[in-house]
Amino acid sequence: MMIADHAAPVVSVLRQQAIALFREGVAASDPERAVTSALAGRLDAIAAARRVILIAFGKAACLMTRAALPFVRDKLHCAHAVTNQENLEDIEGVHVIAGGHPLPNEGSIAGAYAIERAARAAEPGDLLLVLVSGGGSALICAPAPGLSLADKIALNDALIRCGAEINEINAVRRRFSRLKGGRLAQLATGARILSLILSDVPGDDVGTIASGPTAQPSATATEILTILDRYGLRDSLPATIRSQVDHLVRDQAKEFDHVENVIIGSNSISLERVVKSARASYPIVVKAGDWLSGDVSEVAETMHRRAIDASNQCGGPIAIVAGGEPTVRVTGTGIGGRNQELVLRFALRNELTAIKRPWVFLSGGTDGRDGPTDAAGGIVDPSSTSRMRNIGCNPRALLENNDSYRALDSSGDLLITGATGTNVADLQILLMR
């Protein structure tokens, strides 16, 4: 990770502590450890299966698959894993495919076909082991009949750029898929299905994570139309999708008694680890709600106000921690991500009303990637915006162009971790001395 050379020793210490806490939060939802623990408690179900068909998709697909193989190898019929390029690795006996993220690509199509064929091959007495992690919605792309990859990309891009919440995005996406919204589970109705899931959504709703391929869908056709209208998307979508939107009907109720969905890692688990670890050095640890959401500008304002209030009311070291996924409305041509924009907005807000003690604010994606960049997020301190201006950058102008990456890069405030192998949304850590 990048740590700039800052003059104030206390700020340098705070930055190191924030990064260490972030690392601990990421480790708390380690995919291999979570899968091992879950399968160790289900040895009887594995032993009872005639064959095991393993399919994995998401940013942690390879790590989860590697952890599962020792438990199922003796009965393994076939295994397929679809992940993003950054987390791709060869696994003996497993067909591993690189899909696209955040937008699906031809690899996503190929991965979806492989998974679809494997699920269809399941027979009575088989166990279909499904390993799901964040990013799965884009990484397996199975457009509904009549739709193309270009149609799905256009839909996905419009949903991401309009500022919709993750649960709204997934509710719409799963309506236009052959696998999402429980359709994967329906392909293997003769087999038992065990789905182990790393959650990156609020409330750990199995119908939302990766668009719920093994979960009974909850959103109705009316609710899908409401989401599209809320963000003014209906008229801007490709004609092929608009024609299907106009004829959306509720899916017929199907049985899901053959499916067990299990959450094995989540943002809340990671956040609790951060809280516990922070208490070793910070007498006051404030957990800022169960899920940080909403427009990034409002979230930055709220986090800064919390910092001001806590600083005024309490003496001594203070830690404020949160988890979730703010949203960004993209109107400019720059590059960045929600975490980078959040910390930049926080630093600029502090210019107007300064926190009267040393502080740092970190926001990072647990997968190690924030938007279409190589950064997990950013980490700012009281002098961040001054450093930007000192080398000729205008942070406010860059923010208006959604160019937070360039601003943070100029001040040495990018959080660079590389791919982590997990994905349980974002973590925010604010430390004050």
PDB file of C-alpha atoms in Angstrom, residues 49-214:
ATOM      1  CA  ALA A  49     -24.261 -37.392  -2.403  1.00  0.00           C
ATOM      2  CA  ARG A  50     -23.892 -39.659  -5.433  1.00  0.00           C
ATOM      3  CA  ARG A  51     -21.792 -37.048  -7.260  1.00  0.00           C
ATOM      4  CA  VAL A  52     -20.726 -33.473  -6.559  1.00  0.00           C
ATOM      5  CA  ILE A  53     -20.923 -30.760  -9.190  1.00  0.00           C
ATOM      6  CA  LEU A  54     -19.004 -27.640  -8.138  1.00  0.00           C
ATOM      7  CA  ILE A  55     -19.606 -24.220  -9.644  1.00  0.00           C
ATOM      8  CA  ALA A  56     -18.116 -20.978  -8.345  1.00  0.00           C
ATOM      9  CA  PHE A  57     -18.417 -17.408  -9.530  1.00  0.00           C
ATOM     10  CA  GLY A  58     -17.337 -14.047  -8.181  1.00  0.00           C
ATOM     11  CA  LYS A  59     -14.096 -12.348  -7.233  1.00  0.00           C
ATOM     12  CA  ALA A  60     -13.346 -15.002  -4.615  1.00  0.00           C
ATOM     13  CA  ALA A  61     -14.257 -17.958  -6.842  1.00  0.00           C
ATOM     14  CA  CYS A  62     -10.755 -19.404  -7.085  1.00  0.00           C
ATOM     15  CA  LEU A  63      -9.979 -19.154  -3.386  1.00  0.00           C
ATOM     16  CA  MET A  64     -13.363 -20.656  -2.457  1.00  0.00           C
ATOM     17  CA  THR A  65     -12.926 -23.476  -4.965  1.00  0.00           C
ATOM     18  CA  ARG A  66      -9.455 -24.306  -3.681  1.00  0.00           C
ATOM     19  CA  ALA A  67     -10.817 -24.556  -0.144  1.00  0.00           C
ATOM     20  CA  ALA A  68     -13.748 -26.770  -1.192  1.00  0.00           C
ATOM     21  CA  LEU A  69     -11.844 -29.315  -3.302  1.00  0.00           C
ATOM     22  CA  PRO A  70     -10.379 -31.368  -0.425  1.00  0.00           C
ATOM     23  CA  PHE A  71     -13.904 -31.986   0.854  1.00  0.00           C
ATOM     24  CA  VAL A  72     -15.465 -33.085  -2.453  1.00  0.00           C
ATOM     25  CA  ARG A  73     -12.662 -34.333  -4.709  1.00  0.00           C
ATOM     26  CA  ASP A  74     -13.509 -38.046  -4.269  1.00  0.00           C
ATOM     27  CA  LYS A  75     -17.029 -37.452  -5.624  1.00  0.00           C
ATOM     28  CA  LEU A  76     -16.342 -34.591  -7.991  1.00  0.00           C
ATOM     29  CA  HIS A  77     -18.059 -34.941 -11.359  1.00  0.00           C
ATOM     30  CA  CYS A  78     -17.021 -31.523 -12.735  1.00  0.00           C
ATOM     31  CA  ALA A  79     -15.938 -28.117 -11.487  1.00  0.00           C
ATOM     32  CA  HIS A  80     -16.159 -24.657 -13.059  1.00  0.00           C
ATOM     33  CA  ALA A  81     -14.995 -21.329 -11.612  1.00  0.00           C
ATOM     34  CA  VAL A  82     -15.566 -17.878 -13.114  1.00  0.00           C
ATOM     35  CA  THR A  83     -13.700 -14.892 -11.696  1.00  0.00           C
ATOM     36  CA  ASN A  84     -12.154 -11.583 -12.760  1.00  0.00           C
ATOM     37  CA  GLN A  85      -8.747 -11.364 -14.403  1.00  0.00           C
ATOM     38  CA  GLU A  86      -7.031 -10.007 -11.275  1.00  0.00           C
ATOM     39  CA  ASN A  87      -8.024 -13.066  -9.200  1.00  0.00           C
ATOM     40  CA  LEU A  88      -7.568 -15.689 -11.923  1.00  0.00           C
ATOM     41  CA  GLU A  89      -5.433 -18.732 -11.134  1.00  0.00           C
ATOM     42  CA  ASP A  90      -5.019 -22.263 -12.480  1.00  0.00           C
ATOM     43  CA  ILE A  91      -6.569 -24.988 -10.326  1.00  0.00           C
ATOM     44  CA  GLU A  92      -5.998 -28.632 -11.188  1.00  0.00           C
ATOM     45  CA  GLY A  93      -9.204 -30.350 -12.211  1.00  0.00           C
ATOM     46  CA  VAL A  94     -11.172 -27.120 -12.457  1.00  0.00           C
ATOM     47  CA  HIS A  95     -12.271 -25.253 -15.581  1.00  0.00           C
ATOM     48  CA  VAL A  96     -11.358 -21.647 -14.675  1.00  0.00           C
ATOM     49  CA  ILE A  97     -12.685 -18.777 -16.808  1.00  0.00           C
ATOM     50  CA  ALA A  98     -11.986 -15.029 -16.651  1.00  0.00           C
ATOM     51  CA  GLY A  99     -15.117 -12.917 -16.936  1.00  0.00           C
ATOM     52  CA  GLY A 100     -15.537  -9.152 -17.027  1.00  0.00           C
ATOM     53  CA  HIS A 101     -16.051  -6.807 -14.089  1.00  0.00           C
ATOM     54  CA  PRO A 102     -17.601  -4.308 -13.470  1.00  0.00           C
ATOM     55  CA  LEU A 103     -19.024  -4.784 -16.966  1.00  0.00           C
ATOM     56  CA  PRO A 104     -19.571  -8.272 -18.428  1.00  0.00           C
ATOM     57  CA  ASN A 105     -17.595  -9.404 -21.475  1.00  0.00           C
ATOM     58  CA  GLU A 106     -17.339 -12.441 -23.737  1.00  0.00           C
ATOM     59  CA  GLY A 107     -15.661 -14.328 -20.887  1.00  0.00           C
ATOM     60  CA  SER A 108     -18.752 -13.664 -18.772  1.00  0.00           C
ATOM     61  CA  ILE A 109     -20.878 -15.227 -21.513  1.00  0.00           C
ATOM     62  CA  ALA A 110     -18.584 -18.275 -21.718  1.00  0.00           C
ATOM     63  CA  GLY A 111     -18.564 -18.660 -17.947  1.00  0.00           C
ATOM     64  CA  ALA A 112     -22.343 -18.500 -17.756  1.00  0.00           C
ATOM     65  CA  TYR A 113     -22.713 -21.162 -20.460  1.00  0.00           C
ATOM     66  CA  ALA A 114     -20.311 -23.482 -18.612  1.00  0.00           C
ATOM     67  CA  ILE A 115     -22.195 -23.044 -15.353  1.00  0.00           C
ATOM     68  CA  GLU A 116     -25.545 -23.468 -17.061  1.00  0.00           C
ATOM     69  CA  ARG A 117     -24.458 -26.751 -18.664  1.00  0.00           C
ATOM     70  CA  ALA A 118     -23.050 -28.048 -15.387  1.00  0.00           C
ATOM     71  CA  ALA A 119     -26.258 -27.268 -13.492  1.00  0.00           C
ATOM     72  CA  ARG A 120     -28.379 -28.935 -16.165  1.00  0.00           C
ATOM     73  CA  ALA A 121     -26.215 -32.072 -15.841  1.00  0.00           C
ATOM     74  CA  ALA A 122     -27.162 -32.512 -12.176  1.00  0.00           C
ATOM     75  CA  GLU A 123     -29.253 -35.609 -11.509  1.00  0.00           C
ATOM     76  CA  PRO A 124     -31.270 -36.920  -8.549  1.00  0.00           C
ATOM     77  CA  GLY A 125     -28.886 -37.855  -5.747  1.00  0.00           C
ATOM     78  CA  ASP A 126     -26.258 -35.316  -6.820  1.00  0.00           C
ATOM     79  CA  LEU A 127     -25.075 -32.360  -4.748  1.00  0.00           C
ATOM     80  CA  LEU A 128     -24.648 -29.085  -6.611  1.00  0.00           C
ATOM     81  CA  LEU A 129     -22.148 -27.039  -4.582  1.00  0.00           C
ATOM     82  CA  VAL A 130     -22.407 -23.366  -5.506  1.00  0.00           C
ATOM     83  CA  LEU A 131     -19.776 -20.891  -4.262  1.00  0.00           C
ATOM     84  CA  VAL A 132     -20.891 -17.289  -4.632  1.00  0.00           C
ATOM     85  CA  SER A 133     -18.996 -14.055  -4.030  1.00  0.00           C
ATOM     86  CA  GLY A 134     -19.284 -10.402  -4.924  1.00  0.00           C
ATOM     87  CA  GLY A 135     -19.002  -9.456  -8.563  1.00  0.00           C
ATOM     88  CA  GLY A 136     -20.900 -12.545  -9.677  1.00  0.00           C
ATOM     89  CA  SER A 137     -23.605 -10.545 -11.435  1.00  0.00           C
ATOM     90  CA  ALA A 138     -21.195  -9.243 -14.072  1.00  0.00           C
ATOM     91  CA  LEU A 139     -18.861 -12.237 -14.144  1.00  0.00           C
ATOM     92  CA  ILE A 140     -21.556 -14.642 -15.322  1.00  0.00           C
ATOM     93  CA  CYS A 141     -23.741 -13.111 -17.994  1.00  0.00           C
ATOM     94  CA  ALA A 142     -26.584 -15.191 -19.426  1.00  0.00           C
ATOM     95  CA  PRO A 143     -28.878 -12.785 -21.275  1.00  0.00           C
ATOM     96  CA  ALA A 144     -32.535 -13.745 -21.406  1.00  0.00           C
ATOM     97  CA  PRO A 145     -33.743 -15.015 -24.794  1.00  0.00           C
ATOM     98  CA  GLY A 146     -33.773 -12.186 -27.334  1.00  0.00           C
ATOM     99  CA  LEU A 147     -31.058 -10.149 -25.604  1.00  0.00           C
ATOM    100  CA  SER A 148     -27.368  -9.807 -26.477  1.00  0.00           C
ATOM    101  CA  LEU A 149     -24.225  -9.158 -24.449  1.00  0.00           C
ATOM    102  CA  ALA A 150     -24.299  -5.564 -25.708  1.00  0.00           C
ATOM    103  CA  ASP A 151     -27.836  -5.203 -24.349  1.00  0.00           C
ATOM    104  CA  LYS A 152     -26.776  -6.485 -20.923  1.00  0.00           C
ATOM    105  CA  ILE A 153     -23.713  -4.212 -20.878  1.00  0.00           C
ATOM    106  CA  ALA A 154     -25.870  -1.198 -21.735  1.00  0.00           C
ATOM    107  CA  LEU A 155     -28.313  -2.090 -18.965  1.00  0.00           C
ATOM    108  CA  ASN A 156     -25.534  -2.689 -16.431  1.00  0.00           C
ATOM    109  CA  ASP A 157     -23.709   0.522 -17.332  1.00  0.00           C
ATOM    110  CA  ALA A 158     -26.892   2.599 -17.106  1.00  0.00           C
ATOM    111  CA  LEU A 159     -27.727   1.178 -13.674  1.00  0.00           C
ATOM    112  CA  ILE A 160     -24.216   1.794 -12.313  1.00  0.00           C
ATOM    113  CA  ARG A 161     -23.932   5.340 -13.648  1.00  0.00           C
ATOM    114  CA  CYS A 162     -27.385   6.539 -12.545  1.00  0.00           C
ATOM    115  CA  GLY A 163     -26.590   6.211  -8.830  1.00  0.00           C
ATOM    116  CA  ALA A 164     -28.962   3.314  -8.082  1.00  0.00           C
ATOM    117  CA  GLU A 165     -28.438   1.312  -4.886  1.00  0.00           C
ATOM    118  CA  ILE A 166     -26.889  -2.157  -5.239  1.00  0.00           C
ATOM    119  CA  ASN A 167     -30.161  -3.885  -4.300  1.00  0.00           C
ATOM    120  CA  GLU A 168     -31.965  -1.908  -7.019  1.00  0.00           C
ATOM    121  CA  ILE A 169     -29.284  -2.718  -9.594  1.00  0.00           C
ATOM    122  CA  ASN A 170     -29.475  -6.428  -8.888  1.00  0.00           C
ATOM    123  CA  ALA A 171     -33.279  -6.464  -8.788  1.00  0.00           C
ATOM    124  CA  VAL A 172     -33.356  -5.162 -12.358  1.00  0.00           C
ATOM    125  CA  ARG A 173     -30.454  -7.242 -13.689  1.00  0.00           C
ATOM    126  CA  ARG A 174     -31.869 -10.552 -12.540  1.00  0.00           C
ATOM    127  CA  ARG A 175     -35.084  -9.960 -14.516  1.00  0.00           C
ATOM    128  CA  PHE A 176     -33.124 -10.174 -17.758  1.00  0.00           C
ATOM    129  CA  SER A 177     -31.050 -13.305 -17.091  1.00  0.00           C
ATOM    130  CA  ARG A 178     -31.278 -17.068 -17.594  1.00  0.00           C
ATOM    131  CA  LEU A 179     -29.417 -17.731 -14.310  1.00  0.00           C
ATOM    132  CA  LYS A 180     -30.132 -14.930 -11.879  1.00  0.00           C
ATOM    133  CA  GLY A 181     -33.222 -14.541  -9.726  1.00  0.00           C
ATOM    134  CA  GLY A 182     -33.241 -18.214  -8.706  1.00  0.00           C
ATOM    135  CA  ARG A 183     -33.102 -19.533 -12.258  1.00  0.00           C
ATOM    136  CA  LEU A 184     -29.808 -21.358 -11.677  1.00  0.00           C
ATOM    137  CA  ALA A 185     -31.427 -23.339  -8.855  1.00  0.00           C
ATOM    138  CA  GLN A 186     -34.320 -24.277 -11.118  1.00  0.00           C
ATOM    139  CA  LEU A 187     -31.958 -25.860 -13.640  1.00  0.00           C
ATOM    140  CA  ALA A 188     -31.014 -28.519 -11.080  1.00  0.00           C
ATOM    141  CA  THR A 189     -34.328 -29.333  -9.426  1.00  0.00           C
ATOM    142  CA  GLY A 190     -33.476 -33.021  -9.198  1.00  0.00           C
ATOM    143  CA  ALA A 191     -30.378 -32.441  -7.067  1.00  0.00           C
ATOM    144  CA  ARG A 192     -29.694 -30.960  -3.665  1.00  0.00           C
ATOM    145  CA  ILE A 193     -28.084 -27.507  -3.798  1.00  0.00           C
ATOM    146  CA  LEU A 194     -25.736 -26.082  -1.178  1.00  0.00           C
ATOM    147  CA  SER A 195     -24.841 -22.457  -1.875  1.00  0.00           C
ATOM    148  CA  LEU A 196     -22.059 -20.895   0.232  1.00  0.00           C
ATOM    149  CA  ILE A 197     -22.139 -17.124  -0.088  1.00  0.00           C
ATOM    150  CA  LEU A 198     -19.825 -14.215   0.664  1.00  0.00           C
ATOM    151  CA  SER A 199     -22.156 -11.238   1.078  1.00  0.00           C
ATOM    152  CA  ASP A 200     -21.438  -7.743  -0.251  1.00  0.00           C
ATOM    153  CA  VAL A 201     -24.943  -6.300   0.189  1.00  0.00           C
ATOM    154  CA  PRO A 202     -26.929  -4.713   3.043  1.00  0.00           C
ATOM    155  CA  GLY A 203     -28.741  -7.165   5.271  1.00  0.00           C
ATOM    156  CA  ASP A 204     -26.994 -10.128   3.587  1.00  0.00           C
ATOM    157  CA  ASP A 205     -30.044 -10.772   1.418  1.00  0.00           C
ATOM    158  CA  VAL A 206     -29.309 -13.960  -0.565  1.00  0.00           C
ATOM    159  CA  GLY A 207     -31.727 -12.772  -3.248  1.00  0.00           C
ATOM    160  CA  THR A 208     -29.538  -9.728  -3.905  1.00  0.00           C
ATOM    161  CA  ILE A 209     -25.982 -11.112  -3.706  1.00  0.00           C
ATOM    162  CA  ALA A 210     -24.781 -11.757  -7.279  1.00  0.00           C
ATOM    163  CA  SER A 211     -28.431 -11.217  -8.244  1.00  0.00           C
ATOM    164  CA  GLY A 212     -29.582 -14.281  -6.296  1.00  0.00           C
ATOM    165  CA  PRO A 213     -28.950 -17.209  -8.687  1.00  0.00           C
ATOM    166  CA  THR A 214     -30.018 -19.778  -6.071  1.00  0.00           C
TER     167      THR A 214
END
